[in-house]
PDB file of C-alpha atoms in Angstrom:
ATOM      1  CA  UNK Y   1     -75.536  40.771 -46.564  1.00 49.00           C
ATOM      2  CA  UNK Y   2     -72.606  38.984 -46.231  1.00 59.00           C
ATOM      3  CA  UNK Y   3     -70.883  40.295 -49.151  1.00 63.00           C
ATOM      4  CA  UNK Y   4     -71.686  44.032 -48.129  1.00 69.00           C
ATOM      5  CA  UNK Y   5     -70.991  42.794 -44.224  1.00 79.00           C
ATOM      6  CA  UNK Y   6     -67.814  40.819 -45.390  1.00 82.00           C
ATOM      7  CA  UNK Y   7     -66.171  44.085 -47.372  1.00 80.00           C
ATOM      8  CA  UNK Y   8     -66.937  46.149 -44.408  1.00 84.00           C
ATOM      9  CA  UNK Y   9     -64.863  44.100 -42.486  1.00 91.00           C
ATOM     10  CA  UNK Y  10     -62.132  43.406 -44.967  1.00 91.00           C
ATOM     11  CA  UNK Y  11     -62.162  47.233 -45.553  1.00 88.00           C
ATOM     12  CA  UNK Y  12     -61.171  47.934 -41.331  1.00 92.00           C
ATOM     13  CA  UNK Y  13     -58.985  45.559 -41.771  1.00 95.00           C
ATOM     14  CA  UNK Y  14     -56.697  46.318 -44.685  1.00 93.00           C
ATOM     15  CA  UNK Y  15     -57.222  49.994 -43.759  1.00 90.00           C
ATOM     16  CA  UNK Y  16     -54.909  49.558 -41.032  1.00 94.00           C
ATOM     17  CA  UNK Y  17     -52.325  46.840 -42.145  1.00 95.00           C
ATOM     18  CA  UNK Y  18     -50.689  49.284 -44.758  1.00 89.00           C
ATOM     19  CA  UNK Y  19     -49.521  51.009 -41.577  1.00 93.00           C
ATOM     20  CA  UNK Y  20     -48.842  47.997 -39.628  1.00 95.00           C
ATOM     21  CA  UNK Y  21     -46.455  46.866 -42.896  1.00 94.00           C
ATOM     22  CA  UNK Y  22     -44.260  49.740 -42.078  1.00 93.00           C
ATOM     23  CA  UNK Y  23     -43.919  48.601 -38.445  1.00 95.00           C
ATOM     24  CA  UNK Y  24     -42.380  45.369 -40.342  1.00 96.00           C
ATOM     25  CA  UNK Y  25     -39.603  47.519 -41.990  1.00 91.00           C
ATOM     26  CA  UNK Y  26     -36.472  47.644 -40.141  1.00 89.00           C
ATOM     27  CA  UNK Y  27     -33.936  44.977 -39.360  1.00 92.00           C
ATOM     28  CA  UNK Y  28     -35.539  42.525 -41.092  1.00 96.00           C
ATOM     29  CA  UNK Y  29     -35.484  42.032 -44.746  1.00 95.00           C
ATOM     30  CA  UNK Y  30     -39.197  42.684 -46.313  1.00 95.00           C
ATOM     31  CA  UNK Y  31     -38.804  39.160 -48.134  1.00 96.00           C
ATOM     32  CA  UNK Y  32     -38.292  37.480 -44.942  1.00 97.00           C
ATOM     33  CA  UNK Y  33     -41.074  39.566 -43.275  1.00 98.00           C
ATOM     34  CA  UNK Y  34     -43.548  38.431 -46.210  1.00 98.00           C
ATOM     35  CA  UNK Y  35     -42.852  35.206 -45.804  1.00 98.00           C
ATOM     36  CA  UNK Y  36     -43.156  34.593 -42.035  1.00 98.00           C
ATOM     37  CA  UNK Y  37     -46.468  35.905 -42.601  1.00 98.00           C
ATOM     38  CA  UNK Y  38     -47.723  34.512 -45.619  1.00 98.00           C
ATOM     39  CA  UNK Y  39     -46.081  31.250 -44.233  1.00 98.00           C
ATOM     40  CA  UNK Y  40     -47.955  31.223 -40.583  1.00 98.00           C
ATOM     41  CA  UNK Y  41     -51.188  32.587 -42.836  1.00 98.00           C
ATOM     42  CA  UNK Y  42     -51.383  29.493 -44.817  1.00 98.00           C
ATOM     43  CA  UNK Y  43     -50.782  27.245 -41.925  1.00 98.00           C
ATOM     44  CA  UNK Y  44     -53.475  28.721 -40.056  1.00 98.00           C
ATOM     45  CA  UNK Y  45     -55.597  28.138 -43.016  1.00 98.00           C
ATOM     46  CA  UNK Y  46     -55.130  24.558 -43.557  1.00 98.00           C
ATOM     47  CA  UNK Y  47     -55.675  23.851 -39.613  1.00 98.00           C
ATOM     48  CA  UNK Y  48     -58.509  25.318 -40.232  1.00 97.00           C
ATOM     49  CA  UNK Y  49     -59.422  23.155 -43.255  1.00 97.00           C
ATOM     50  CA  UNK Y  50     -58.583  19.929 -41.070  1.00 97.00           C
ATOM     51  CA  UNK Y  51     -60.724  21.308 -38.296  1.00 97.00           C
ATOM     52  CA  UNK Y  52     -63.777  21.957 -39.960  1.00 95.00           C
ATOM     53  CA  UNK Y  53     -63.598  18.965 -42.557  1.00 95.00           C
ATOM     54  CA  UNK Y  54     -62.774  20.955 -45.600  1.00 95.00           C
ATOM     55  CA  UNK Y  55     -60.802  19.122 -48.716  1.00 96.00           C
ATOM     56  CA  UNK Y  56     -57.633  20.197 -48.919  1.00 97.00           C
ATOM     57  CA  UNK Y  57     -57.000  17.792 -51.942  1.00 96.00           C
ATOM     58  CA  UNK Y  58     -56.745  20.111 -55.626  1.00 97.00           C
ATOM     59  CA  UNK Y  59     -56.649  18.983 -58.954  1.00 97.00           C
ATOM     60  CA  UNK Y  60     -53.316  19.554 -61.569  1.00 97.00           C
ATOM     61  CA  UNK Y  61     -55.199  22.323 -62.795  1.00 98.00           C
ATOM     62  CA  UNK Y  62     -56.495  23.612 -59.789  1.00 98.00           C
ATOM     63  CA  UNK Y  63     -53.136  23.745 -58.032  1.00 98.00           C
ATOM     64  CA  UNK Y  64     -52.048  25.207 -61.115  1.00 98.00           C
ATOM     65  CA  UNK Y  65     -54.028  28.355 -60.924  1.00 98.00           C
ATOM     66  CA  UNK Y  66     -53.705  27.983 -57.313  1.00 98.00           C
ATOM     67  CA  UNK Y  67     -49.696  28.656 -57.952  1.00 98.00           C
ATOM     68  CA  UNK Y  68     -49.876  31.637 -60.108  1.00 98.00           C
ATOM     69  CA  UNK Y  69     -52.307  32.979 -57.562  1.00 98.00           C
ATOM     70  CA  UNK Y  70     -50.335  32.766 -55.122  1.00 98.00           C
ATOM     71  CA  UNK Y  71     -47.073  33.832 -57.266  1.00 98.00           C
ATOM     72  CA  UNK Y  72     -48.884  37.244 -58.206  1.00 98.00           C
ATOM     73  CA  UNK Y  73     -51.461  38.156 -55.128  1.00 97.00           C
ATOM     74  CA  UNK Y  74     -48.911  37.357 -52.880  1.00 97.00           C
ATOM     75  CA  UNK Y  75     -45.077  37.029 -53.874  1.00 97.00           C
ATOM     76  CA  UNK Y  76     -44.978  39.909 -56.591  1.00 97.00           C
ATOM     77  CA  UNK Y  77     -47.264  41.959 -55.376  1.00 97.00           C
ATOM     78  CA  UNK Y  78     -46.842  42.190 -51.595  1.00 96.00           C
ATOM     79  CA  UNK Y  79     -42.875  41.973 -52.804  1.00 96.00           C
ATOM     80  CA  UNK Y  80     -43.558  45.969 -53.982  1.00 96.00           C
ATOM     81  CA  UNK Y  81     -46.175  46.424 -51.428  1.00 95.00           C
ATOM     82  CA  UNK Y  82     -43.393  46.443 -48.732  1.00 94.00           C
ATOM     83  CA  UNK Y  83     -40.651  48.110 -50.826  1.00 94.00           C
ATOM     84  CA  UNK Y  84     -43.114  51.130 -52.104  1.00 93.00           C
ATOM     85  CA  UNK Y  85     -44.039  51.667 -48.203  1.00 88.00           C
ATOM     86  CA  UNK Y  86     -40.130  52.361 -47.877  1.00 88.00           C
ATOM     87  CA  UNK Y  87     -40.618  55.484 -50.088  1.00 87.00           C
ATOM     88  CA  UNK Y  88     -44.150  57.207 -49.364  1.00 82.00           C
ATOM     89  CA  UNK Y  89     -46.395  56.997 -46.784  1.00 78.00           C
ATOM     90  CA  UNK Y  90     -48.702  53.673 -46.159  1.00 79.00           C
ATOM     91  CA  UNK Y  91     -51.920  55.878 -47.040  1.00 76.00           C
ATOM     92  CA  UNK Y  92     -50.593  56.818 -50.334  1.00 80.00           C
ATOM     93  CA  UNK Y  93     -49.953  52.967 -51.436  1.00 85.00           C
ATOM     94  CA  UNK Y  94     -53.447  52.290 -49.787  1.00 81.00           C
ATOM     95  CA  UNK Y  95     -54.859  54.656 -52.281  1.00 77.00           C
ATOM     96  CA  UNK Y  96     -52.945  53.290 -55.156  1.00 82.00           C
ATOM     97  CA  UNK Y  97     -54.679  50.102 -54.578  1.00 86.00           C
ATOM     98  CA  UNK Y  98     -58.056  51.865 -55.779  1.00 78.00           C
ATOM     99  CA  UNK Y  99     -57.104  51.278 -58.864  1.00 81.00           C
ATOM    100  CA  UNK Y 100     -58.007  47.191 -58.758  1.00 87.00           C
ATOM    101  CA  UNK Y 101     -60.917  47.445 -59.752  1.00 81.00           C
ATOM    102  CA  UNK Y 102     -60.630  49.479 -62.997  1.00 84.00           C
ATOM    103  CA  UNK Y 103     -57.853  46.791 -63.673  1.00 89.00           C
ATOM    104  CA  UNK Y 104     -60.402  44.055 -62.913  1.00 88.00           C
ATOM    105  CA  UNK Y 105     -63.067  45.338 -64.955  1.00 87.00           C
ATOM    106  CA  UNK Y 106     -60.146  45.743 -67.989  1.00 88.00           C
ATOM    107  CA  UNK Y 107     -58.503  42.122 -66.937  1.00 92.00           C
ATOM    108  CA  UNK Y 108     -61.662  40.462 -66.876  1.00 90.00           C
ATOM    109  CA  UNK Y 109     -62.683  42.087 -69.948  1.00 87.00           C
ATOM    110  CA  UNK Y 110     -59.846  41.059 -72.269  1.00 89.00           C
ATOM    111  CA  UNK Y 111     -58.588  37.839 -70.913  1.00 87.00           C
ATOM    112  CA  UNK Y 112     -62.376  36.502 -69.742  1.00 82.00           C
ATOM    113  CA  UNK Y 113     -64.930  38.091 -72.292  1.00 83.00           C
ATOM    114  CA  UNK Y 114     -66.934  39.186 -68.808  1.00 82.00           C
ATOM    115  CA  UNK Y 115     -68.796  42.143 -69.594  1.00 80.00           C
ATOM    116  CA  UNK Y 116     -69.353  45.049 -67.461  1.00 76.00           C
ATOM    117  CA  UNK Y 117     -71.860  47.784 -67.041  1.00 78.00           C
ATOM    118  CA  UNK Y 118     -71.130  51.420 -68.062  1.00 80.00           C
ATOM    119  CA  UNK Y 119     -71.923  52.426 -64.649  1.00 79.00           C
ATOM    120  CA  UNK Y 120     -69.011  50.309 -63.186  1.00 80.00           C
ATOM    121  CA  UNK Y 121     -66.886  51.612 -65.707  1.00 84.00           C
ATOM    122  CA  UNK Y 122     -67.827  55.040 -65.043  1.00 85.00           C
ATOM    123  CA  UNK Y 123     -67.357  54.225 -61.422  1.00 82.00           C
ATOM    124  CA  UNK Y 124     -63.846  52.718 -61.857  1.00 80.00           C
ATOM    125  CA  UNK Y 125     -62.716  55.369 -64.092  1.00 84.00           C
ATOM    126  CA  UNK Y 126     -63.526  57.871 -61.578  1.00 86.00           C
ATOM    127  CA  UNK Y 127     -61.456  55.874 -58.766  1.00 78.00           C
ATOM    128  CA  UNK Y 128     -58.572  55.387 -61.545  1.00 78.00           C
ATOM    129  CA  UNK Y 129     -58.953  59.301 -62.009  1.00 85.00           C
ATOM    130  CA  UNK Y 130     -58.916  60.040 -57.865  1.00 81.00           C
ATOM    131  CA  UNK Y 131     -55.505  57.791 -57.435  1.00 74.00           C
ATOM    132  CA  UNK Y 132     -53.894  59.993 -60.257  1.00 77.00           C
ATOM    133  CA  UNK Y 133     -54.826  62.973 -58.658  1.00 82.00           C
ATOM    134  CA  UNK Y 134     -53.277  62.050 -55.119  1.00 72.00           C
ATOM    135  CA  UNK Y 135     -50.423  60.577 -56.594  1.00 66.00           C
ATOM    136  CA  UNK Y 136     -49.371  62.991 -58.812  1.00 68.00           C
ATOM    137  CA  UNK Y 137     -49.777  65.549 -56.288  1.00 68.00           C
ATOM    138  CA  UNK Y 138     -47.940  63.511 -53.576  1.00 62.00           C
ATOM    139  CA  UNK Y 139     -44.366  63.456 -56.410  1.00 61.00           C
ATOM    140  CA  UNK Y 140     -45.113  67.203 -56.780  1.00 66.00           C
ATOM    141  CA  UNK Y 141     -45.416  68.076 -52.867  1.00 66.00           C
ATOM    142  CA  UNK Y 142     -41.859  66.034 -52.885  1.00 57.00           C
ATOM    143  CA  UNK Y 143     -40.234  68.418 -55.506  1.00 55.00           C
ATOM    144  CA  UNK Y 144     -39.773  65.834 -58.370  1.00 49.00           C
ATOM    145  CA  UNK Y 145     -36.735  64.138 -56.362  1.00 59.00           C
ATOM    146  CA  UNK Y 146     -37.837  60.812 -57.579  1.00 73.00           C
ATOM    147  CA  UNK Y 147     -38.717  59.251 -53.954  1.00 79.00           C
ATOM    148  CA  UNK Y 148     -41.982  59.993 -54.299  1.00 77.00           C
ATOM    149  CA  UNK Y 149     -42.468  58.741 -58.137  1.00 81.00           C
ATOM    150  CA  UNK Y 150     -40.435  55.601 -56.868  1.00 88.00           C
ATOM    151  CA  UNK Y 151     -42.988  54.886 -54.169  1.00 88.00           C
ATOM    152  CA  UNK Y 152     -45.826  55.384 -56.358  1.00 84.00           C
ATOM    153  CA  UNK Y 153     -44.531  53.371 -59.043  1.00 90.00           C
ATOM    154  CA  UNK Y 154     -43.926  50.454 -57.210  1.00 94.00           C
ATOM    155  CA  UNK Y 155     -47.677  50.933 -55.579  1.00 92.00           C
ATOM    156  CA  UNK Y 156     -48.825  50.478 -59.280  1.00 92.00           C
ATOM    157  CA  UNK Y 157     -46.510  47.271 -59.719  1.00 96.00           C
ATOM    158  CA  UNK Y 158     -48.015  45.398 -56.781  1.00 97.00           C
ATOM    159  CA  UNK Y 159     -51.694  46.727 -57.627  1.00 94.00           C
ATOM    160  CA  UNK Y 160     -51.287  45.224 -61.489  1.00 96.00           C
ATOM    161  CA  UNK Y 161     -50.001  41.764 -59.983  1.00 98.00           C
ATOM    162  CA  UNK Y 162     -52.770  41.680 -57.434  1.00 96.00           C
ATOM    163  CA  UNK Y 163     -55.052  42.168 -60.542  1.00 95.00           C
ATOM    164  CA  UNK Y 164     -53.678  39.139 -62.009  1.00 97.00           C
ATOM    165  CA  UNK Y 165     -53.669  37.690 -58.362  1.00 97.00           C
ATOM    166  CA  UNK Y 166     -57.789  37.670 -59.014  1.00 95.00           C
ATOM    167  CA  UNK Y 167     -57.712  36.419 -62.238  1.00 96.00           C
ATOM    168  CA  UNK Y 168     -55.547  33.256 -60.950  1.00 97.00           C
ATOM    169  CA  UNK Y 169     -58.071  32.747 -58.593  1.00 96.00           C
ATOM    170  CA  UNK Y 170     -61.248  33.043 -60.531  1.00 96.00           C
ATOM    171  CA  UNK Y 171     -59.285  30.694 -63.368  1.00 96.00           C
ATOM    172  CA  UNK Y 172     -59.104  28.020 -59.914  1.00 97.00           C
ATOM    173  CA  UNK Y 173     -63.018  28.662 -59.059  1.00 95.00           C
ATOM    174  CA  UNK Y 174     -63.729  27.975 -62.904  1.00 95.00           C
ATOM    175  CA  UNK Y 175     -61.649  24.584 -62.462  1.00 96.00           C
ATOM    176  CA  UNK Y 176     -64.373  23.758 -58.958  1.00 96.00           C
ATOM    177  CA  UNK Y 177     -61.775  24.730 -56.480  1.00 96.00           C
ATOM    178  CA  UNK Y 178     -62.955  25.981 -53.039  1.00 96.00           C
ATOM    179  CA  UNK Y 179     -62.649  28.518 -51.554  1.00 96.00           C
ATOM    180  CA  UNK Y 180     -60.410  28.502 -48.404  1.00 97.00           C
ATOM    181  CA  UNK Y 181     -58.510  25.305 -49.322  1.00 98.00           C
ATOM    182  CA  UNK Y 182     -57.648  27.481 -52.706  1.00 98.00           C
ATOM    183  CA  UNK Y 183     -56.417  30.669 -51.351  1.00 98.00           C
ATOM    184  CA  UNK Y 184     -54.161  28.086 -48.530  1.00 98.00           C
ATOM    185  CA  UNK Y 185     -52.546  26.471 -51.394  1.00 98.00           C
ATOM    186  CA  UNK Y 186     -52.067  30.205 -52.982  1.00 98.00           C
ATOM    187  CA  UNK Y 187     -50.493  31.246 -49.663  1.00 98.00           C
ATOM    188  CA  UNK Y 188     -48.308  28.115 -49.701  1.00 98.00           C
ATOM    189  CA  UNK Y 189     -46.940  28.533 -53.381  1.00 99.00           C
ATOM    190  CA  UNK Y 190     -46.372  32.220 -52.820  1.00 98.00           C
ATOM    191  CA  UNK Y 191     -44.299  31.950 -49.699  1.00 98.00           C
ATOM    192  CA  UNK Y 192     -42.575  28.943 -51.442  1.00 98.00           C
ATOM    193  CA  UNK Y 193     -41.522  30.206 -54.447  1.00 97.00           C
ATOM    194  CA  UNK Y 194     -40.300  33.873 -52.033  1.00 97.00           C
ATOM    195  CA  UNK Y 195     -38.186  31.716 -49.875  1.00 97.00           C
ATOM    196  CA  UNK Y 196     -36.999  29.780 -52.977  1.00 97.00           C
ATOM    197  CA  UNK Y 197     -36.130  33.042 -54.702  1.00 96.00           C
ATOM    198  CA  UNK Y 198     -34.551  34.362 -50.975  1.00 96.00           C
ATOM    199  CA  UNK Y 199     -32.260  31.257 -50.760  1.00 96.00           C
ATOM    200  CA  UNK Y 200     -31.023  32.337 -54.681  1.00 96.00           C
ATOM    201  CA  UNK Y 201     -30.155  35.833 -53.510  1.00 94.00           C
ATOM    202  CA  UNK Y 202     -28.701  34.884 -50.231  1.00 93.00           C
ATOM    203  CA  UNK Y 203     -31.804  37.104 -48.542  1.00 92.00           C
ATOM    204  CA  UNK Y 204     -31.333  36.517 -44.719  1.00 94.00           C
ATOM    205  CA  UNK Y 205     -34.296  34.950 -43.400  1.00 96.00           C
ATOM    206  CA  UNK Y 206     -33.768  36.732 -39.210  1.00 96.00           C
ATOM    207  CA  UNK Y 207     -36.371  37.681 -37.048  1.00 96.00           C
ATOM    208  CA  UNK Y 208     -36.876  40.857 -34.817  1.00 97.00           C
ATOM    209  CA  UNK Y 209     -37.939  39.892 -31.565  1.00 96.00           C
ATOM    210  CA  UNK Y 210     -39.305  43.213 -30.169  1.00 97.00           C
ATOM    211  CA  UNK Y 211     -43.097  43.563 -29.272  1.00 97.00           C
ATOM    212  CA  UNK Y 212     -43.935  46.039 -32.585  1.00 97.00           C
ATOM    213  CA  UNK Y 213     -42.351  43.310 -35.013  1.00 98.00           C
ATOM    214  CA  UNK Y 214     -44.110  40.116 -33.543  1.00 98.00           C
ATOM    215  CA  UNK Y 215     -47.170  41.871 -32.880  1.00 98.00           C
ATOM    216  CA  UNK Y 216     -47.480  43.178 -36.477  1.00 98.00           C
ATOM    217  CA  UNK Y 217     -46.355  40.380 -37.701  1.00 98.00           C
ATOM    218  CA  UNK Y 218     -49.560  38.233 -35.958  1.00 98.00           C
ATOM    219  CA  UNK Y 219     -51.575  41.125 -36.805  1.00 98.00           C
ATOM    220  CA  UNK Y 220     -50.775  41.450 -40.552  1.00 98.00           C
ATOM    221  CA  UNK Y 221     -50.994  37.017 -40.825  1.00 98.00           C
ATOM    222  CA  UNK Y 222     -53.954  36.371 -38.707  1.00 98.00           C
ATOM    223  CA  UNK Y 223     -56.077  39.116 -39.198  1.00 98.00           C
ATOM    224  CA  UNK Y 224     -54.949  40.595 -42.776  1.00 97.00           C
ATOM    225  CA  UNK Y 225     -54.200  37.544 -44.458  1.00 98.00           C
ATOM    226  CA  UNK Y 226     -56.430  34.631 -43.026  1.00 98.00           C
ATOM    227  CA  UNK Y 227     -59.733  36.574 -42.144  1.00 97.00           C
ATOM    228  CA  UNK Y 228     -59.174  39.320 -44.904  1.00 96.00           C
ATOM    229  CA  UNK Y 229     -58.312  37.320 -47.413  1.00 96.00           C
ATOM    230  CA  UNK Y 230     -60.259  34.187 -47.089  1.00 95.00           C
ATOM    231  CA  UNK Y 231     -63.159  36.764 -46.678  1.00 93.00           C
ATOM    232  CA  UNK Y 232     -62.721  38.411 -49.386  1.00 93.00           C
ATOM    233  CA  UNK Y 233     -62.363  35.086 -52.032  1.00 94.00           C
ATOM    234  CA  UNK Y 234     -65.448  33.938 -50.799  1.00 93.00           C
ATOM    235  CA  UNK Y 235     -66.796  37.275 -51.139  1.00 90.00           C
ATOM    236  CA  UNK Y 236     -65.780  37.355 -54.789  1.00 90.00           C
ATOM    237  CA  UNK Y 237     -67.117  34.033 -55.840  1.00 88.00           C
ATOM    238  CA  UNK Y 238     -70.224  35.397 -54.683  1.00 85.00           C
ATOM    239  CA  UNK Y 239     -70.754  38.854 -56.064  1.00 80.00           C
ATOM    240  CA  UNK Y 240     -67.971  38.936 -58.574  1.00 80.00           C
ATOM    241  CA  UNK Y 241     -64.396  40.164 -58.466  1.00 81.00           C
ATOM    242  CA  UNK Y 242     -64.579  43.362 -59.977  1.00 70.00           C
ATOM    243  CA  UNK Y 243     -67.181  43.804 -56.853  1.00 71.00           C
ATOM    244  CA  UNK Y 244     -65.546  42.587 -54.555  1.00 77.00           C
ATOM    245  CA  UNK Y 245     -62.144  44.667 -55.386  1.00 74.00           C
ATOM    246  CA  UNK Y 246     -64.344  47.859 -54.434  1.00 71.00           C
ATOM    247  CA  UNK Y 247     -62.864  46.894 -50.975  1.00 80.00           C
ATOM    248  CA  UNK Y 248     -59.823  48.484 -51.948  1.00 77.00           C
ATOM    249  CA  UNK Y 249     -61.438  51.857 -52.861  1.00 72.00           C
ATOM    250  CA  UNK Y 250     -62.758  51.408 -49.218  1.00 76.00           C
ATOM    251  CA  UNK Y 251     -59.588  51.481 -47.242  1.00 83.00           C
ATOM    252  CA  UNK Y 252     -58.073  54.923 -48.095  1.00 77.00           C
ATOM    253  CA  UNK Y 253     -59.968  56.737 -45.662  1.00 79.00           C
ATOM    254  CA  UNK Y 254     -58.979  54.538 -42.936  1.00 85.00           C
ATOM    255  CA  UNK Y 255     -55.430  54.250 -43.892  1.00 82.00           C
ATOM    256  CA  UNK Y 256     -55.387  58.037 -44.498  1.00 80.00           C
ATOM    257  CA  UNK Y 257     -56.466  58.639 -41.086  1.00 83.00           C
ATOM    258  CA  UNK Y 258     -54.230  55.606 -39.351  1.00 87.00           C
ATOM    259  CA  UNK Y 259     -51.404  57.479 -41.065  1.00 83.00           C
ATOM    260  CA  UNK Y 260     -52.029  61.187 -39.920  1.00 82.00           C
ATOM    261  CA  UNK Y 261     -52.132  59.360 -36.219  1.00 85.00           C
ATOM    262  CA  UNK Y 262     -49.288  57.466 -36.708  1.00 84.00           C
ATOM    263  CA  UNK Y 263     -46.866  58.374 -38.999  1.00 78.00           C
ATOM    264  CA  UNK Y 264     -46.984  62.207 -39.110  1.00 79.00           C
ATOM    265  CA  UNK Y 265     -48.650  62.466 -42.591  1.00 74.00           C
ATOM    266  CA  UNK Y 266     -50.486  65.561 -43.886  1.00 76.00           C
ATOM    267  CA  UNK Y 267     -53.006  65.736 -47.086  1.00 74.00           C
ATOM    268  CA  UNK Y 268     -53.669  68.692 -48.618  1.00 76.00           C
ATOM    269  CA  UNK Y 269     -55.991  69.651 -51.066  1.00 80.00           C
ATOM    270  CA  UNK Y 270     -54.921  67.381 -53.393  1.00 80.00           C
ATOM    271  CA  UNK Y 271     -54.942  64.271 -52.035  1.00 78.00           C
ATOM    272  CA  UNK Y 272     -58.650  64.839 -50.279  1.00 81.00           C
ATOM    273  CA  UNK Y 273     -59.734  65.954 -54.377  1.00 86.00           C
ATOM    274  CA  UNK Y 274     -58.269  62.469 -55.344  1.00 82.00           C
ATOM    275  CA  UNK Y 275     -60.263  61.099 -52.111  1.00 79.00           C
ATOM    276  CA  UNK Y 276     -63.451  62.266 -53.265  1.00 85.00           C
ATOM    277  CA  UNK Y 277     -62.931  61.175 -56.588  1.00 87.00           C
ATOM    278  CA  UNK Y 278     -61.926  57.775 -55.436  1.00 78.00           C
ATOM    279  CA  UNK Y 279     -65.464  57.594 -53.194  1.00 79.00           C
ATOM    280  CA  UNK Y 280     -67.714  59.055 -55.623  1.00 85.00           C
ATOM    281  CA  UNK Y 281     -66.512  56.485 -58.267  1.00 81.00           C
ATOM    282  CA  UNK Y 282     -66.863  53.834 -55.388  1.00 74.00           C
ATOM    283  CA  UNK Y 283     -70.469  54.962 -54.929  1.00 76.00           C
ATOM    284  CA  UNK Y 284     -71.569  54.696 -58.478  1.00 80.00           C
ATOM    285  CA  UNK Y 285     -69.741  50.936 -58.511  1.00 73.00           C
ATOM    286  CA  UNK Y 286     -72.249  49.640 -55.912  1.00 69.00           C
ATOM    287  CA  UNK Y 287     -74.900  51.285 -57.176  1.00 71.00           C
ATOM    288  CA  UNK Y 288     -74.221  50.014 -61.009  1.00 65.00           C
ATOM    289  CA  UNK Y 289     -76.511  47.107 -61.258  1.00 58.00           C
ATOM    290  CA  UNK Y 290     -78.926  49.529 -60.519  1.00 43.00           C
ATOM    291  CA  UNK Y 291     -78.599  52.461 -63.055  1.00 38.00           C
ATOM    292  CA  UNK Y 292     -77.550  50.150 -66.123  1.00 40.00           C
ATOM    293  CA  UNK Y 293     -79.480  47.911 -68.239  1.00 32.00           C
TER     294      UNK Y 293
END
C-alpha cells in the first residue's frame, strides 16, 4: 500500500509544481531559483535525519553515486526543466516526463542487466508513443517557429538526465546507502556543483521578495522536493524504479488541468490522443506483473 499510496501522493504533488516552476520565472535567474530550493530541500532533509536518528555518515562510494545523483536528477535536469517551461506550457513538459519510464526500463536494461516484462515494455512504449503524439502536435499547433520544438527538446534533455538521476541512485542503494540520508547528500551535491557552476558564469544569485516567488519557492522545496522526492526513493527501493517512475505518467492529467486554470492553455485533439495513450500504457505498467510470465 504504501508504494501505490506513496505515488498517489507524489503524483498530486508534482502535478502541480510544473505550474508552480513557472511562477519562479521572472526576475530571478532559474539557476538561482533551483538552487534556493534544492538548497533549503536538502537542509530540511538532514534536520530531519538529526531529528529522527538517521545516519547521515556515507561511504566514498556511496557519496560517490550520491554526487552524480544529485548532478543529473537535480542540477542537469531541473537546469532544462526551468528553461523548457520558458518556451511551452508546464503541462506539455509534465507530459514529456512520461517518457521515464521507457528510459528506465532501456537504462536499467543496458547498463544493469535488469530484465523487464513484455507487458511493461508494451506499457512504456505506449506512454513513449502518447508523449510523441502531444508533442509533435503541440510544434505543429505553433507553426514550426521553433519555440515550440525548443521547449520540447529541452523537456527531453531534463527527462534523459533524470533517467540517469535513478540510475545514480539505485548504483548508491546497491553500495547500502539509505534512503533519505542518500537523496540529502544528492540534494547537497546538486545545488553545490549549480552554485559552483553560477559563480563561473557570473549567474546572479537575487531573490524576489513578492508573495508568488517565496510561496512557490516553499512550495516547490518543501512539498516537491522533500516529501516528493524522499517519497518517491523509498518508493523505488521498494517496488523498483522503472515502477516507481510510472508516477510521472501520473501527473499529466493534473498538470494539464492546473494549466487550463492557470495559464490559459487549450488541448485539442491531439494532445488528449497522446493523453490516452500515455494512460493506457500506464495501465498495462501496473498491471504487468500480472499478465507476464
Amino acid at each position: 500500500m504504501l508504494g501505490i499510496g506513496g505515488v498517489m501522493i507524489c503524483a498530486i504533488i508534482w502535478g502541480t509544481t510544473w505550474y508552480a516552476i513557472t511562477l519562479q520565472l521572472g526576475t530571478v535567474a532559474p539557476l538561482a531559483s533551483i538552487v534556493w530550493r534544492f538548497g533549503l530541500a536538502a537542509a530540511v532533509l538532514f534536520l530531519g535525519c538529526l531529528v529522527f536518528r538517521q545516519n547521515l555518515k556515507l561511504t566514498p562510494a556511496q557519496h560517490l553515486a550520491a554526487m552524480a545523483q544529485g548532478a543529473f536528477a537535480f542540477s542537469i535536469s531541473y537546469s532544462f526543466t526551468y528553461a523548457s517551461e520558458a518556451h511551452v506550457a508546464s503541462a506539455i513538459v509534465a507530459v514529456t516526463f512520461a517518457s521515464l519510464t521507457f528510459l528506465n526500463l532501456v537504462l536499467f536494461r543496458l547498463a544493469a542487466g535488469q530484465k523487464a516484462a513484455l507487458a511493461s515494455w508494451g506499457g512504456a512504449l505506449l506512454g513513449l508513443a502518447g508523449v510523441s503524439v502531444l508533442s509533435g502536435g503541440e510544434v505543429l499547433k505553433a507553426g514550426l517557429d521553433g519555440e515550440a520544438a525548443l521547449g520540447v527538446g529541452l523537456a527531453l534533455v531534463a527527462v534523459t538526465a533524470s533517467a540517469f538521476g535513478n540510475f545514480f541512485a539505485w548504483k548508491g542503494q546497491v553500495r547500502g546507502s539509505a534512503a533519505i540520508p542518500s537523496t540529502a547528500w544528492a540534494m547537497a551535491y546538486g545545488t553545490g556543483l549549480l552554485a559552483l557552476y553560477g559563480l563561473v558564469t557570473g549567474a546572479q544569485f537575487t531573490i524576489d521578495p513578492s508573495i508568488t516567488y517565496v510561496g512557490s519557492l516553499l512550495y516547490l522545496a518543501l512539498f516537491g522536493s522533500v516529501i516528493a522526492f524522499g517519497l518517491y526513493f523509498t518508493i523505488a527501493r521498494t517496488i523498483g524504479y522503472a515502477m516507481a517512475s510510472y508516477v510521472s505518467a501520473l501527473t499529466p492529467p493534473i498538470a494539464m488541468l492546473v494549466s487550463v486554470l492557470f495559464e490559459g492553455a487549450h488541448f485539442g485533439w491531439t494532445a488528449l490522443a497522446g493523453l490516452l495513450l500515455v494512460l493506457s500504457g500506464q495501465a498495462l505498467m501496473i498491471r504487468a506483473p500480472k499478465l507476464s510470465t
